[in-house]
């Protein structure tokens, strides 16, 4: 599924983010930036040791913040590392931290002249954020950013598996409807 926002495109794809050809891919890292499981492990395995060498010099990354390295052996030129919230029931500021993780990743892309980037579904694996809620937060934040900034041409969400893809598709359909009602 694909929608246009101003001159930008927002696209949902089912797949594996390590084979993405956008200029940057975003990593759902942990705050040490020293590697982990899930998408983080997959990115480091596919990108090779130079990404970890660069990460070691960054001094970690608090939740909601984003940092950048090169893409090592990946097709993507850059990896933007961000850290989502650990879900603790929803009343501990998780949504705001998740919004910040997306917003700061997009800002990092803009600051580095990156025009296309791909996101995984941050926090919905080991960090336990329910997909239905996380997908709405993620998409709403990216849509707002693209409405306000024209420098990014393409944002892709690479959803790992059918279940994640369908949750994002449902959220995007409902958010687009809500927006068109407001116009
Ligand atoms: P977090 O700790 O932020 O929850 P995880 O890596 O555990 O991070 O999971 C985040 C999401 O990334 C999950 O929905 C998981 O299914 C997905 N994921 C895992 N591997 C990949 C991959 N290679 N490409 C894209 N998404 C992936």
Short mmCIF file of N, CA and C in Angstrom, two decimals, residues 72-177:
data_model
loop_
_atom_site.label_atom_id
_atom_site.label_comp_id
_atom_site.label_asym_id
_atom_site.label_seq_id
_atom_site.Cartn_x
_atom_site.Cartn_y
_atom_site.Cartn_z
N UNK A 72 27.90 -0.05 6.12
CA UNK A 72 28.79 -1.21 5.95
C UNK A 72 28.53 -1.90 4.62
N UNK A 73 28.30 -3.20 4.66
CA UNK A 73 28.08 -3.98 3.43
C UNK A 73 26.63 -3.96 2.93
N UNK A 74 25.78 -3.21 3.59
CA UNK A 74 24.38 -3.16 3.16
C UNK A 74 24.23 -2.37 1.87
N UNK A 75 23.12 -2.58 1.18
CA UNK A 75 22.82 -1.75 0.00
C UNK A 75 22.57 -0.30 0.44
N UNK A 76 21.97 -0.13 1.61
CA UNK A 76 21.72 1.22 2.14
C UNK A 76 23.05 1.87 2.52
N UNK A 77 23.15 3.18 2.24
CA UNK A 77 24.41 3.88 2.53
C UNK A 77 24.57 4.16 4.03
N UNK A 78 23.44 4.34 4.71
CA UNK A 78 23.46 4.68 6.13
C UNK A 78 22.53 3.79 6.94
N UNK A 79 22.89 3.63 8.22
CA UNK A 79 21.95 3.06 9.19
C UNK A 79 21.69 4.13 10.25
N UNK A 80 20.43 4.44 10.47
CA UNK A 80 20.04 5.35 11.55
C UNK A 80 19.58 4.47 12.71
N UNK A 81 20.29 4.56 13.82
CA UNK A 81 19.99 3.71 14.98
C UNK A 81 19.11 4.49 15.94
N UNK A 82 17.97 3.93 16.26
CA UNK A 82 17.13 4.58 17.27
C UNK A 82 16.68 3.54 18.27
N UNK A 83 16.18 4.01 19.40
CA UNK A 83 15.77 3.10 20.47
C UNK A 83 14.33 3.41 20.84
N UNK A 84 13.48 2.42 20.74
CA UNK A 84 12.08 2.61 21.10
C UNK A 84 11.87 2.36 22.59
N UNK A 85 10.64 2.61 23.06
CA UNK A 85 10.35 2.34 24.47
C UNK A 85 10.09 0.86 24.72
N UNK A 86 10.38 0.41 25.93
CA UNK A 86 9.93 -0.91 26.37
C UNK A 86 8.49 -0.71 26.84
N UNK A 87 7.57 -1.52 26.33
CA UNK A 87 6.16 -1.34 26.67
C UNK A 87 5.89 -1.88 28.07
N UNK A 88 5.36 -0.99 28.94
CA UNK A 88 5.06 -1.39 30.32
C UNK A 88 3.60 -1.17 30.66
N UNK A 89 2.73 -1.34 29.66
CA UNK A 89 1.29 -1.20 29.91
C UNK A 89 0.68 0.02 29.24
N UNK A 90 1.49 0.98 28.86
CA UNK A 90 1.00 2.12 28.08
C UNK A 90 0.89 3.42 28.85
N UNK A 91 1.03 3.38 30.18
CA UNK A 91 0.89 4.61 30.97
C UNK A 91 2.23 5.17 31.43
N UNK A 92 3.31 4.72 30.82
CA UNK A 92 4.63 5.18 31.25
C UNK A 92 5.31 6.03 30.18
N UNK A 93 4.51 6.75 29.40
CA UNK A 93 5.08 7.65 28.38
C UNK A 93 5.57 6.92 27.14
N UNK A 94 5.12 5.68 26.96
CA UNK A 94 5.62 4.89 25.82
C UNK A 94 5.31 5.55 24.47
N UNK A 95 4.09 6.08 24.32
CA UNK A 95 3.70 6.64 23.01
C UNK A 95 4.59 7.84 22.66
N UNK A 96 4.87 8.69 23.64
CA UNK A 96 5.70 9.87 23.37
C UNK A 96 7.13 9.45 23.00
N UNK A 97 7.65 8.46 23.68
CA UNK A 97 9.01 7.99 23.35
C UNK A 97 9.02 7.37 21.95
N UNK A 98 7.97 6.63 21.63
CA UNK A 98 7.92 6.02 20.29
C UNK A 98 7.83 7.11 19.22
N UNK A 99 7.00 8.13 19.46
CA UNK A 99 6.91 9.26 18.51
C UNK A 99 8.29 9.91 18.33
N UNK A 100 8.99 10.14 19.45
CA UNK A 100 10.33 10.76 19.38
C UNK A 100 11.30 9.91 18.57
N UNK A 101 11.23 8.59 18.73
CA UNK A 101 12.15 7.71 17.99
C UNK A 101 11.94 7.91 16.49
N UNK A 102 10.68 7.97 16.05
CA UNK A 102 10.41 8.19 14.62
C UNK A 102 10.82 9.59 14.19
N UNK A 103 10.42 10.61 15.00
CA UNK A 103 10.70 12.00 14.62
C UNK A 103 12.21 12.25 14.55
N UNK A 104 12.95 11.78 15.55
CA UNK A 104 14.40 12.02 15.56
C UNK A 104 15.12 11.25 14.47
N UNK A 105 14.60 10.09 14.07
CA UNK A 105 15.18 9.37 12.94
C UNK A 105 14.97 10.17 11.65
N UNK A 106 13.78 10.72 11.48
CA UNK A 106 13.50 11.52 10.28
C UNK A 106 14.35 12.79 10.27
N UNK A 107 14.49 13.42 11.44
CA UNK A 107 15.33 14.62 11.53
C UNK A 107 16.78 14.30 11.17
N UNK A 108 17.27 13.18 11.66
CA UNK A 108 18.64 12.75 11.36
C UNK A 108 18.79 12.55 9.85
N UNK A 109 17.78 11.98 9.23
CA UNK A 109 17.82 11.81 7.77
C UNK A 109 17.89 13.18 7.10
N UNK A 110 17.02 14.10 7.48
CA UNK A 110 17.01 15.44 6.88
C UNK A 110 18.36 16.13 7.06
N UNK A 111 18.92 16.03 8.26
CA UNK A 111 20.20 16.71 8.55
C UNK A 111 21.35 16.15 7.71
N UNK A 112 21.20 14.92 7.26
CA UNK A 112 22.27 14.28 6.47
C UNK A 112 21.94 14.25 4.98
N UNK A 113 20.94 14.97 4.58
CA UNK A 113 20.59 15.06 3.16
C UNK A 113 20.04 13.76 2.58
N UNK A 114 19.52 12.90 3.46
CA UNK A 114 18.98 11.60 3.02
C UNK A 114 17.55 11.81 2.53
N UNK A 115 17.24 11.32 1.34
CA UNK A 115 15.91 11.57 0.75
C UNK A 115 15.00 10.34 0.79
N UNK A 116 15.57 9.16 1.09
CA UNK A 116 14.71 7.97 1.18
C UNK A 116 15.17 7.10 2.33
N UNK A 117 14.23 6.62 3.13
CA UNK A 117 14.61 5.76 4.26
C UNK A 117 13.51 4.75 4.57
N UNK A 118 13.94 3.66 5.21
CA UNK A 118 13.01 2.59 5.56
C UNK A 118 13.03 2.37 7.07
N UNK A 119 11.85 2.17 7.63
CA UNK A 119 11.70 1.88 9.06
C UNK A 119 11.24 0.43 9.27
N UNK A 120 11.72 -0.21 10.33
CA UNK A 120 11.06 -1.43 10.80
C UNK A 120 9.94 -0.99 11.75
N UNK A 121 9.20 -1.92 12.28
CA UNK A 121 8.17 -1.60 13.26
C UNK A 121 8.83 -1.54 14.64
N UNK A 122 9.25 -0.34 15.03
CA UNK A 122 10.04 -0.16 16.25
C UNK A 122 9.23 -0.57 17.49
N UNK A 123 9.88 -1.27 18.39
CA UNK A 123 9.34 -1.67 19.72
C UNK A 123 8.31 -2.81 19.71
N UNK A 124 7.94 -3.32 18.54
CA UNK A 124 6.87 -4.34 18.54
C UNK A 124 7.39 -5.77 18.59
N UNK A 125 8.71 -5.94 18.78
CA UNK A 125 9.28 -7.28 18.95
C UNK A 125 9.57 -7.52 20.42
N UNK A 126 10.85 -7.58 20.75
CA UNK A 126 11.27 -7.85 22.13
C UNK A 126 10.72 -6.81 23.12
N UNK A 127 10.50 -5.58 22.66
CA UNK A 127 10.05 -4.52 23.57
C UNK A 127 8.54 -4.53 23.82
N UNK A 128 7.80 -5.41 23.12
CA UNK A 128 6.44 -5.73 23.53
C UNK A 128 5.32 -4.73 23.26
N UNK A 129 5.56 -3.72 22.45
CA UNK A 129 4.52 -2.73 22.17
C UNK A 129 3.46 -3.38 21.27
N UNK A 130 2.17 -3.36 21.63
CA UNK A 130 1.16 -3.99 20.78
C UNK A 130 1.13 -3.36 19.38
N UNK A 131 1.08 -4.23 18.37
CA UNK A 131 1.17 -3.77 16.97
C UNK A 131 0.09 -2.76 16.60
N UNK A 132 -1.14 -3.02 17.05
CA UNK A 132 -2.25 -2.15 16.65
C UNK A 132 -2.01 -0.71 17.12
N UNK A 133 -1.52 -0.56 18.35
CA UNK A 133 -1.25 0.77 18.89
C UNK A 133 0.02 1.36 18.29
N UNK A 134 1.07 0.57 18.20
CA UNK A 134 2.35 1.07 17.69
C UNK A 134 2.23 1.52 16.24
N UNK A 135 1.44 0.80 15.45
CA UNK A 135 1.33 1.15 14.04
C UNK A 135 0.66 2.52 13.86
N UNK A 136 -0.33 2.81 14.68
CA UNK A 136 -1.00 4.13 14.60
C UNK A 136 -0.05 5.26 14.99
N UNK A 137 0.68 5.04 16.08
CA UNK A 137 1.63 6.06 16.56
C UNK A 137 2.70 6.30 15.48
N UNK A 138 3.24 5.21 14.96
CA UNK A 138 4.33 5.30 13.97
C UNK A 138 3.87 6.04 12.72
N UNK A 139 2.75 5.62 12.18
CA UNK A 139 2.29 6.20 10.91
C UNK A 139 1.86 7.65 11.09
N UNK A 140 1.19 7.96 12.19
CA UNK A 140 0.74 9.34 12.42
C UNK A 140 1.94 10.28 12.51
N UNK A 141 3.00 9.84 13.18
CA UNK A 141 4.18 10.69 13.34
C UNK A 141 4.89 10.91 12.00
N UNK A 142 5.02 9.85 11.23
CA UNK A 142 5.68 9.98 9.92
C UNK A 142 4.83 10.86 8.99
N UNK A 143 3.53 10.68 9.03
CA UNK A 143 2.66 11.50 8.16
C UNK A 143 2.78 12.98 8.52
N UNK A 144 2.80 13.28 9.81
CA UNK A 144 2.95 14.68 10.24
C UNK A 144 4.29 15.24 9.77
N UNK A 145 5.34 14.47 9.91
CA UNK A 145 6.67 14.96 9.49
C UNK A 145 6.69 15.24 7.99
N UNK A 146 6.13 14.33 7.22
CA UNK A 146 6.15 14.51 5.76
C UNK A 146 5.27 15.69 5.33
N UNK A 147 4.21 15.95 6.08
CA UNK A 147 3.38 17.12 5.77
C UNK A 147 4.16 18.41 5.99
N UNK A 148 5.05 18.38 6.97
CA UNK A 148 5.76 19.61 7.36
C UNK A 148 7.13 19.76 6.70
N UNK A 149 7.64 18.68 6.08
CA UNK A 149 8.99 18.74 5.47
C UNK A 149 8.91 18.14 4.08
N UNK A 150 9.46 18.85 3.09
CA UNK A 150 9.37 18.34 1.73
C UNK A 150 10.69 17.72 1.25
N UNK A 151 11.70 17.69 2.14
CA UNK A 151 13.02 17.22 1.69
C UNK A 151 13.11 15.70 1.58
N UNK A 152 12.19 14.97 2.19
CA UNK A 152 12.25 13.50 2.11
C UNK A 152 11.25 13.00 1.07
N UNK A 153 11.74 12.26 0.08
CA UNK A 153 10.89 11.81 -1.03
C UNK A 153 10.11 10.54 -0.68
N UNK A 154 10.77 9.63 0.07
CA UNK A 154 10.18 8.31 0.28
C UNK A 154 10.45 7.79 1.68
N UNK A 155 9.37 7.39 2.36
CA UNK A 155 9.50 6.64 3.61
C UNK A 155 8.79 5.31 3.42
N UNK A 156 9.54 4.23 3.66
CA UNK A 156 8.97 2.90 3.55
C UNK A 156 8.95 2.24 4.91
N UNK A 157 7.87 1.56 5.24
CA UNK A 157 7.85 0.69 6.42
C UNK A 157 8.04 -0.72 5.91
N UNK A 158 9.06 -1.42 6.41
CA UNK A 158 9.30 -2.80 6.01
C UNK A 158 8.79 -3.69 7.13
N UNK A 159 7.66 -4.32 6.87
CA UNK A 159 7.00 -5.11 7.91
C UNK A 159 7.36 -6.58 7.76
N UNK A 160 7.81 -7.13 8.88
CA UNK A 160 8.33 -8.49 8.91
C UNK A 160 7.17 -9.44 9.15
N UNK A 161 6.59 -9.99 8.09
CA UNK A 161 5.47 -10.93 8.25
C UNK A 161 4.13 -10.29 7.95
N UNK A 162 3.19 -11.17 7.64
CA UNK A 162 1.86 -10.75 7.20
C UNK A 162 1.08 -10.04 8.31
N UNK A 163 1.24 -10.54 9.52
CA UNK A 163 0.48 -9.98 10.65
C UNK A 163 0.84 -8.49 10.84
N UNK A 164 2.15 -8.20 10.82
CA UNK A 164 2.60 -6.81 10.99
C UNK A 164 2.14 -5.97 9.80
N UNK A 165 2.26 -6.51 8.60
CA UNK A 165 1.85 -5.76 7.41
C UNK A 165 0.37 -5.38 7.52
N UNK A 166 -0.45 -6.35 7.90
CA UNK A 166 -1.90 -6.10 7.96
C UNK A 166 -2.27 -5.08 9.04
N UNK A 167 -1.55 -5.11 10.15
CA UNK A 167 -1.81 -4.12 11.21
C UNK A 167 -1.50 -2.71 10.71
N UNK A 168 -0.38 -2.56 10.01
CA UNK A 168 0.00 -1.24 9.49
C UNK A 168 -0.96 -0.79 8.38
N UNK A 169 -1.39 -1.74 7.55
CA UNK A 169 -2.31 -1.40 6.47
C UNK A 169 -3.63 -0.87 7.04
N UNK A 170 -4.12 -1.55 8.07
CA UNK A 170 -5.37 -1.15 8.70
C UNK A 170 -5.22 0.25 9.32
N UNK A 171 -4.11 0.47 10.01
CA UNK A 171 -3.87 1.76 10.65
C UNK A 171 -3.75 2.87 9.60
N UNK A 172 -3.07 2.59 8.50
CA UNK A 172 -2.88 3.62 7.48
C UNK A 172 -4.22 3.97 6.80
N UNK A 173 -5.04 2.94 6.57
CA UNK A 173 -6.35 3.22 5.97
C UNK A 173 -7.18 4.10 6.90
N UNK A 174 -7.16 3.78 8.17
CA UNK A 174 -7.99 4.56 9.08
C UNK A 174 -7.43 5.97 9.29
N UNK A 175 -6.11 6.13 9.36
CA UNK A 175 -5.53 7.48 9.50
C UNK A 175 -5.79 8.32 8.25
N UNK A 176 -5.69 7.72 7.06
CA UNK A 176 -5.92 8.49 5.83
C UNK A 176 -7.38 8.96 5.77
N UNK A 177 -8.29 8.10 6.20
CA UNK A 177 -9.72 8.48 6.23
C UNK A 177 -9.94 9.64 7.18
#
